[in-house]
């Protein structure tokens, strides 16, 4: 027997083949709640391959009963049910096979009963053939549509994942976890957003909520995320960074409003005059301003609210060396600080205006410091969480639910805490939210092993 070779000592910095690279993120398994709605529907549905045996059984039963039935009873026309049922369970090939089997069964019925040359049987065969061909053609079109839809969905999900990148599990001395629930069906992201970026001194985080919901707010969300990722490591102080984000949003909204104004004036003709007519009130009628033109007159276009767009956000700076968190709250719900079994809302003494409306105030953005010790956690969320209602129209009590959970499970991981809150939120709202919702948990672990490049 050959002698076993002693294990070779690894050189400094050498990794085992199965050891991940430093800083590499482990792939995360998808939780059942993270699946798309069409995937969740399939999870509880019976196996379609097993259901395709039902049309075959129908063919056999109809054929046997028709052959044994009295001469004045004809069940052959019921064979069309088999290909029609198969079309709803399987693809075009299986539908074609079942249609051919139905035709063969009807032929057997004709041979065993009246013969194939009778007018009645020829009519039944012709009708079955025509309807079966139509069913197969419709199934072919449906298969093509499903392939196109699957391709579009794949491209859409890839684009949404690029827009809202998943937060790293570990960045510096922080442990991060997050979840996102989009209000739009078949969507992964909407108007809520979050991002993290490393700087030379710590980690900066952004959680925001675009006015509106769903896919219509993706443009503003993409603009803010791009501005944050590009500038997070360039400004040494938070007021400068937040001012840059506000300027980016305000400039883009102004350009969009100007483009829409020009398009309205070019495409609507005299409708600016109608708007002025509404503001002044119909002359001589005594009606108050804003009542619009007289009955039967032309109507105005829908009001444009692009100039009223804004983004509520909270921007945080967590230094690697220190026991504080610095934040600027721009009209966003205050984060929750989890210290032991205590839950405290970090209410700022002064709230800054939402991003895009910074020109309304002359004072600069105010940074506030709050204690953030090793072992503490921050829960940052959007208003879609606290505004979720149950069947009795009661809001979701986030602070109370967090306090109950942390008291019962003080040492659970941030991911486990968010998983519980996600399930509890969906149960409270009856499985469907009226607005996008996002949560981020930040846990301070200790001193960072070293600076990381900006993300």
Coordinates of C-alpha atoms in Angstrom, one line a residue:
X1 CA 0.0 0.0 0.0
X2 CA 1.5 3.4 -1.0
X3 CA 2.2 5.7 1.9
X4 CA -0.1 8.7 2.2
X5 CA 1.8 11.9 1.4
X6 CA 1.6 14.6 4.1
X7 CA -0.4 17.7 3.1
X8 CA 1.7 20.4 1.5
X9 CA 1.9 23.5 3.5
X10 CA 0.3 26.5 1.8
X11 CA 2.4 29.5 1.0
X12 CA 1.3 32.9 2.5
X13 CA -1.6 34.2 0.4
X14 CA -2.3 30.9 -1.3
X15 CA -5.9 29.8 -1.5
X16 CA -7.5 26.3 -1.5
X17 CA -9.2 25.4 -4.8
X18 CA -12.6 25.6 -3.0
X19 CA -11.8 28.8 -1.1
X20 CA -13.4 32.0 -2.4
X21 CA -11.3 35.0 -3.4
X22 CA -11.1 37.7 -0.8
X23 CA -14.0 40.1 -1.2
X24 CA -15.9 37.7 -3.4
X25 CA -19.6 37.5 -2.7
X26 CA -21.1 34.1 -2.3
X27 CA -24.0 33.4 -4.7
X28 CA -27.2 33.8 -2.8
X29 CA -30.0 31.3 -3.4
X30 CA -33.3 32.7 -4.4
X31 CA -35.9 32.6 -1.7
X32 CA -39.4 31.5 -2.8
X33 CA -40.7 35.0 -2.1
X34 CA -38.1 36.5 -4.6
X35 CA -39.6 34.6 -7.5
X36 CA -41.6 36.4 -10.2
X37 CA -45.4 36.1 -10.0
X38 CA -45.5 33.7 -13.0
X39 CA -43.0 31.5 -11.2
X40 CA -44.9 31.5 -8.0
X41 CA -48.1 30.5 -9.8
X42 CA -46.3 27.5 -11.3
X43 CA -45.0 26.3 -8.0
X44 CA -48.3 25.2 -6.7
X45 CA -49.8 24.1 -10.1
X46 CA -50.0 20.3 -10.9
X47 CA -47.4 18.9 -13.3
X48 CA -48.6 19.6 -16.8
X49 CA -47.0 16.5 -18.2
X50 CA -49.2 14.4 -16.0
X51 CA -52.2 16.4 -17.0
X52 CA -51.6 15.6 -20.7
X53 CA -52.8 12.0 -19.9
X54 CA -56.3 13.4 -19.3
X55 CA -57.0 14.0 -23.1
X56 CA -55.7 10.6 -23.9
X57 CA -58.0 9.0 -21.4
X58 CA -60.9 11.1 -22.8
X59 CA -60.2 9.7 -26.3
X60 CA -60.3 6.1 -25.0
X61 CA -63.5 6.6 -23.0
X62 CA -65.4 8.5 -25.7
X63 CA -64.4 5.9 -28.3
X64 CA -65.4 2.9 -26.2
X65 CA -68.7 4.5 -25.1
X66 CA -69.6 5.5 -28.6
X67 CA -69.0 2.0 -30.0
X68 CA -71.1 0.4 -27.3
X69 CA -73.9 3.0 -27.3
X70 CA -77.2 2.5 -29.2
X71 CA -77.2 3.4 -33.0
X72 CA -79.0 6.7 -32.4
X73 CA -76.4 8.0 -30.0
X74 CA -73.2 9.6 -31.4
X75 CA -70.5 10.8 -29.1
X76 CA -67.8 11.1 -31.8
X77 CA -68.1 15.0 -32.0
X78 CA -67.0 15.1 -28.3
X79 CA -63.5 14.1 -29.4
X80 CA -62.7 17.7 -30.2
X81 CA -62.4 18.3 -26.4
X82 CA -59.1 16.3 -26.3
X83 CA -57.0 18.6 -28.6
X84 CA -58.7 21.7 -27.1
X85 CA -57.7 20.6 -23.6
X86 CA -54.2 19.6 -24.7
X87 CA -53.7 23.1 -26.2
X88 CA -54.1 24.6 -22.7
X89 CA -51.7 22.1 -21.1
X90 CA -48.9 21.5 -23.6
X91 CA -47.3 22.8 -26.7
X92 CA -48.1 22.7 -30.4
X93 CA -46.5 19.3 -31.0
X94 CA -48.5 17.5 -28.2
X95 CA -51.7 19.2 -29.5
X96 CA -51.0 18.0 -33.0
X97 CA -50.4 14.4 -31.8
X98 CA -53.7 14.4 -29.7
X99 CA -55.6 15.9 -32.7
X100 CA -54.3 13.1 -34.9
X101 CA -55.3 10.5 -32.3
X102 CA -58.8 12.0 -32.1
X103 CA -59.1 11.7 -35.9
X104 CA -57.9 8.1 -35.7
X105 CA -60.4 7.4 -32.9
X106 CA -63.3 8.9 -34.9
X107 CA -62.2 6.7 -37.9
X108 CA -62.3 3.6 -35.7
X109 CA -65.8 4.6 -34.5
X110 CA -66.9 4.9 -38.1
X111 CA -65.5 1.5 -39.1
X112 CA -67.1 -0.3 -36.2
X113 CA -70.5 1.4 -36.5
X114 CA -72.0 2.8 -39.7
X115 CA -68.9 2.8 -42.0
X116 CA -66.6 5.5 -43.3
X117 CA -68.7 6.5 -46.4
X118 CA -71.8 7.7 -44.6
X119 CA -72.6 11.4 -44.9
X120 CA -72.8 11.8 -41.1
X121 CA -69.4 10.3 -40.4
X122 CA -67.7 12.3 -43.2
X123 CA -69.2 15.5 -41.8
X124 CA -67.9 14.6 -38.4
X125 CA -64.4 13.9 -39.7
X126 CA -64.4 17.2 -41.7
X127 CA -65.5 19.2 -38.7
X128 CA -63.0 17.6 -36.4
X129 CA -60.2 18.1 -38.9
X130 CA -61.0 21.8 -39.4
X131 CA -61.4 22.6 -35.7
X132 CA -58.3 20.7 -34.8
X133 CA -56.2 22.5 -37.4
X134 CA -57.5 25.8 -36.0
X135 CA -56.6 24.8 -32.4
X136 CA -53.1 23.7 -33.5
X137 CA -52.6 27.0 -35.4
X138 CA -53.6 29.0 -32.3
X139 CA -51.3 27.0 -30.1
X140 CA -48.4 27.7 -32.5
X141 CA -49.1 31.4 -32.3
X142 CA -49.3 31.2 -28.5
X143 CA -46.0 29.3 -28.3
X144 CA -44.3 32.0 -30.4
X145 CA -45.8 34.8 -28.2
X146 CA -44.6 33.0 -25.0
X147 CA -41.0 32.7 -26.4
X148 CA -41.1 36.5 -27.3
X149 CA -42.4 37.3 -23.8
X150 CA -39.8 35.2 -22.1
X151 CA -37.1 36.9 -24.1
X152 CA -38.5 40.4 -23.3
X153 CA -38.8 39.4 -19.6
X154 CA -35.2 38.2 -19.5
X155 CA -33.9 41.4 -21.0
X156 CA -36.1 43.5 -18.7
X157 CA -34.9 41.6 -15.6
X158 CA -31.3 42.0 -16.7
X159 CA -31.7 45.7 -17.2
X160 CA -33.4 46.1 -13.8
X161 CA -30.6 44.1 -12.0
X162 CA -28.1 46.5 -13.6
X163 CA -30.1 49.5 -12.4
X164 CA -30.5 48.3 -8.8
X165 CA -27.4 46.4 -8.0
X166 CA -27.5 44.1 -5.0
X167 CA -25.8 45.4 -2.0
X168 CA -22.6 43.6 -0.9
X169 CA -23.0 41.3 2.1
X170 CA -19.9 42.9 3.7
X171 CA -18.3 46.3 3.1
X172 CA -15.6 47.5 5.4
X173 CA -16.8 46.9 9.0
X174 CA -20.4 46.8 8.0
X175 CA -22.7 43.8 7.3
X176 CA -25.5 44.7 4.9
X177 CA -28.8 43.1 3.9
X178 CA -31.6 44.4 1.8
X179 CA -34.9 43.5 0.1
X180 CA -37.1 45.1 -2.5
X181 CA -40.8 44.6 -3.3
X182 CA -42.0 46.3 -6.5
X183 CA -45.7 47.2 -6.7
X184 CA -45.8 46.6 -10.5
X185 CA -46.5 43.1 -11.5
X186 CA -43.6 41.3 -13.3
X187 CA -41.2 44.1 -12.1
X188 CA -38.2 43.8 -9.9
X189 CA -37.6 47.4 -9.3
X190 CA -39.6 50.6 -9.4
X191 CA -39.4 54.0 -7.7
X192 CA -37.5 53.0 -4.6
X193 CA -33.7 52.7 -4.6
X194 CA -30.7 52.0 -2.5
X195 CA -26.9 51.9 -3.1
X196 CA -23.7 51.7 -1.2
X197 CA -20.2 53.0 -2.0
X198 CA -16.9 52.8 -0.4
X199 CA -14.7 55.8 0.3
X200 CA -11.2 56.1 1.7
X201 CA -12.6 56.7 5.2
X202 CA -15.8 54.6 5.3
X203 CA -19.0 53.6 3.6
X204 CA -21.7 55.8 2.2
X205 CA -25.3 54.6 1.7
X206 CA -28.2 56.0 -0.1
X207 CA -31.9 55.0 0.3
X208 CA -34.5 57.0 -1.7
X209 CA -38.0 57.0 -2.9
X210 CA -39.0 58.7 -6.2
X211 CA -42.4 60.4 -6.3
X212 CA -44.8 58.0 -7.9
X213 CA -44.4 54.2 -8.1
X214 CA -43.7 51.4 -10.5
X215 CA -41.9 51.5 -13.8
X216 CA -42.9 55.1 -14.6
X217 CA -40.4 56.3 -12.0
X218 CA -37.4 54.3 -13.2
X219 CA -35.9 57.2 -15.1
X220 CA -35.5 59.4 -12.0
X221 CA -34.3 56.4 -9.9
X222 CA -31.6 55.6 -12.6
X223 CA -30.5 59.2 -12.6
X224 CA -30.0 59.4 -8.9
X225 CA -28.3 56.1 -8.6
X226 CA -25.9 57.0 -11.4
X227 CA -25.1 60.4 -9.8
X228 CA -24.5 58.8 -6.4
X229 CA -22.2 56.1 -7.7
X230 CA -20.2 58.6 -9.6
X231 CA -19.8 61.2 -6.9
X232 CA -20.0 59.3 -3.6
X233 CA -16.2 59.1 -3.3
X234 CA -15.5 62.6 -4.7
X235 CA -16.9 64.8 -2.0
X236 CA -15.3 64.7 1.4
X237 CA -18.4 66.0 3.2
X238 CA -22.0 64.9 3.0
X239 CA -23.5 68.4 2.3
X240 CA -21.4 68.6 -0.9
X241 CA -22.5 65.2 -2.0
X242 CA -26.2 65.8 -1.3
X243 CA -25.9 69.2 -3.0
X244 CA -24.5 67.5 -6.1
X245 CA -27.3 64.9 -6.1
X246 CA -29.9 67.7 -5.7
X247 CA -28.4 69.6 -8.6
X248 CA -28.3 66.6 -10.9
X249 CA -32.0 65.8 -10.2
X250 CA -33.1 69.5 -10.5
X251 CA -31.3 70.0 -13.8
X252 CA -32.7 66.8 -15.4
X253 CA -36.2 67.6 -14.2
X254 CA -35.9 71.1 -15.6
X255 CA -34.8 69.9 -19.0
X256 CA -37.6 67.3 -19.1
X257 CA -40.2 70.0 -18.2
X258 CA -38.9 72.3 -20.9
X259 CA -39.0 69.5 -23.5
X260 CA -42.6 68.6 -22.6
X261 CA -43.6 72.3 -22.6
X262 CA -42.2 72.7 -26.1
X263 CA -43.9 69.5 -27.3
X264 CA -47.3 70.7 -25.9
X265 CA -47.0 74.1 -27.5
X266 CA -46.1 72.6 -30.8
X267 CA -48.6 69.8 -30.8
X268 CA -51.7 71.3 -29.0
X269 CA -52.1 74.6 -30.9
X270 CA -54.4 76.8 -29.0
X271 CA -54.5 74.7 -25.8
X272 CA -52.2 77.1 -23.9
X273 CA -55.0 79.7 -24.5
X274 CA -57.5 77.3 -23.0
X275 CA -55.3 76.9 -19.9
X276 CA -55.2 80.7 -19.5
X277 CA -59.0 80.7 -20.0
X278 CA -59.4 78.2 -17.1
X279 CA -57.1 80.1 -14.8
X280 CA -59.0 83.4 -15.3
X281 CA -62.5 81.8 -15.3
X282 CA -65.1 82.0 -18.1
X283 CA -65.8 85.7 -18.6
X284 CA -69.4 86.8 -18.1
X285 CA -70.5 83.5 -16.5
X286 CA -69.7 84.2 -12.9
X287 CA -67.9 80.9 -12.6
X288 CA -64.8 80.7 -10.4
X289 CA -61.4 80.3 -12.0
X290 CA -60.4 76.7 -12.8
X291 CA -63.9 75.5 -13.7
X292 CA -62.8 75.1 -17.4
X293 CA -64.6 75.9 -20.6
X294 CA -68.4 75.9 -20.9
X295 CA -70.2 72.6 -21.3
X296 CA -69.7 71.2 -24.8
X297 CA -66.5 73.2 -25.3
X298 CA -63.0 71.7 -25.9
X299 CA -61.2 70.1 -23.1
X300 CA -57.6 70.6 -22.0
X301 CA -54.9 68.0 -22.1
X302 CA -53.9 66.2 -18.8
X303 CA -52.0 68.4 -16.5
X304 CA -48.3 68.0 -16.6
X305 CA -46.6 67.4 -13.2
X306 CA -43.1 66.8 -14.4
X307 CA -42.0 69.9 -12.6
X308 CA -43.4 68.6 -9.4
X309 CA -41.2 65.5 -9.3
X310 CA -38.8 65.0 -6.5
X311 CA -37.1 62.2 -4.6
X312 CA -37.0 61.7 -0.8
X313 CA -33.8 60.3 0.4
X314 CA -31.5 59.7 3.3
X315 CA -27.8 59.8 2.7
X316 CA -25.5 58.2 5.4
X317 CA -21.8 58.2 6.0
X318 CA -20.4 55.5 8.3
X319 CA -16.7 56.0 9.1
X320 CA -14.6 52.9 9.6
X321 CA -12.9 54.5 12.6
X322 CA -15.6 55.8 14.9
X323 CA -18.8 55.1 16.7
X324 CA -21.1 57.4 14.9
X325 CA -23.2 57.6 11.8
X326 CA -23.7 60.8 9.9
X327 CA -26.8 61.4 7.9
X328 CA -28.7 64.0 5.9
X329 CA -32.4 63.4 5.8
X330 CA -34.1 64.8 2.7
X331 CA -37.8 64.4 3.6
X332 CA -37.4 60.7 4.1
X333 CA -38.8 58.5 6.9
X334 CA -36.2 58.4 9.7
X335 CA -34.0 55.3 10.0
X336 CA -34.4 53.1 13.0
X337 CA -31.5 52.4 15.3
X338 CA -31.5 48.9 16.9
X339 CA -29.3 49.0 20.1
X340 CA -29.8 45.8 22.0
X341 CA -33.6 45.4 22.5
X342 CA -34.2 49.2 22.1
X343 CA -35.5 50.6 18.8
X344 CA -35.0 54.4 18.3
X345 CA -36.1 56.5 15.4
X346 CA -33.2 58.8 14.3
X347 CA -35.3 61.9 14.0
X348 CA -33.3 64.8 12.7
X349 CA -33.6 68.2 14.3
X350 CA -33.9 69.7 10.9
X351 CA -35.2 67.9 7.8
X352 CA -33.8 69.0 4.4
X353 CA -36.1 69.3 1.4
X354 CA -36.4 66.3 -1.0
X355 CA -33.8 66.0 -3.8
X356 CA -34.9 68.2 -6.7
X357 CA -36.4 70.9 -4.5
X358 CA -33.2 72.1 -2.8
X359 CA -33.5 75.5 -4.5
X360 CA -36.5 76.2 -2.2
X361 CA -34.2 76.8 0.8
X362 CA -31.1 78.9 1.0
X363 CA -29.5 77.2 4.0
X364 CA -27.0 74.3 3.2
X365 CA -27.8 70.7 4.1
X366 CA -27.4 69.9 7.7
X367 CA -25.4 66.8 8.8
X368 CA -26.4 65.2 12.1
X369 CA -24.4 62.6 14.1
X370 CA -26.0 59.7 15.9
X371 CA -24.2 57.0 18.0
X372 CA -23.6 53.8 16.1
X373 CA -21.6 51.3 18.2
X374 CA -20.3 47.8 17.2
X375 CA -23.3 45.4 17.3
X376 CA -25.8 48.2 16.6
X377 CA -28.0 48.0 13.5
X378 CA -29.6 50.6 11.3
X379 CA -32.9 49.8 9.6
X380 CA -33.5 52.1 6.6
X381 CA -36.8 51.8 4.8
X382 CA -39.1 53.6 2.4
X383 CA -42.6 54.9 3.0
X384 CA -44.1 51.9 1.1
X385 CA -43.3 49.8 4.2
X386 CA -45.0 52.0 6.8
X387 CA -47.9 52.9 4.5
X388 CA -48.9 49.3 3.8
X389 CA -52.4 48.6 5.0
X390 CA -54.2 45.5 6.1
X391 CA -57.8 44.6 5.4
X392 CA -59.0 47.0 8.1
X393 CA -56.9 49.9 6.6
X394 CA -54.4 49.9 9.4
X395 CA -50.8 50.9 8.7
X396 CA -47.9 48.5 9.1
X397 CA -46.4 49.1 12.6
X398 CA -42.8 48.7 11.7
X399 CA -41.2 49.9 14.9
X400 CA -43.3 47.6 17.0
X401 CA -42.7 44.6 14.8
X402 CA -38.9 45.3 14.8
X403 CA -38.9 45.7 18.6
X404 CA -40.8 42.4 19.1
X405 CA -38.5 40.5 16.7
X406 CA -35.2 41.8 18.2
X407 CA -36.4 41.1 21.7
X408 CA -37.2 37.5 20.7
X409 CA -34.2 36.9 18.5
X410 CA -31.5 39.4 19.6
X411 CA -28.6 37.6 17.8
X412 CA -30.1 36.8 14.4
X413 CA -28.4 38.0 11.2
X414 CA -29.5 41.0 9.3
X415 CA -30.7 38.8 6.4
X416 CA -32.8 36.7 8.8
X417 CA -34.3 39.8 10.3
X418 CA -35.2 41.2 6.9
X419 CA -36.7 37.9 5.8
X420 CA -39.0 37.9 8.8
X421 CA -40.0 41.5 8.2
X422 CA -40.6 40.8 4.5
X423 CA -43.0 37.9 5.3
X424 CA -44.7 39.8 8.0
X425 CA -45.2 42.9 5.7
X426 CA -46.7 40.8 3.0
X427 CA -49.0 39.0 5.4
X428 CA -50.1 42.3 6.9
X429 CA -50.9 43.7 3.4
X430 CA -52.6 40.5 2.1
X431 CA -49.8 39.6 -0.2
X432 CA -50.0 42.7 -2.4
X433 CA -48.5 46.2 -1.9
X434 CA -49.9 49.4 -3.3
X435 CA -46.5 51.0 -3.4
X436 CA -42.9 50.0 -3.9
X437 CA -41.2 49.0 -0.6
X438 CA -37.5 48.6 0.3
X439 CA -35.5 47.9 3.4
X440 CA -31.8 48.0 4.2
X441 CA -30.2 46.7 7.4
X442 CA -26.7 47.9 8.3
X443 CA -24.8 46.3 11.2
X444 CA -21.5 47.5 12.5
X445 CA -19.1 44.6 13.1
X446 CA -15.9 46.4 14.0
X447 CA -12.9 47.9 12.4
X448 CA -12.4 47.3 8.7
X449 CA -9.4 45.3 7.6
X450 CA -8.4 47.9 5.2
X451 CA -9.8 50.4 2.6
X452 CA -11.7 49.0 -0.4
X453 CA -12.1 50.6 -3.8
X454 CA -15.2 52.6 -4.4
X455 CA -18.1 50.7 -5.8

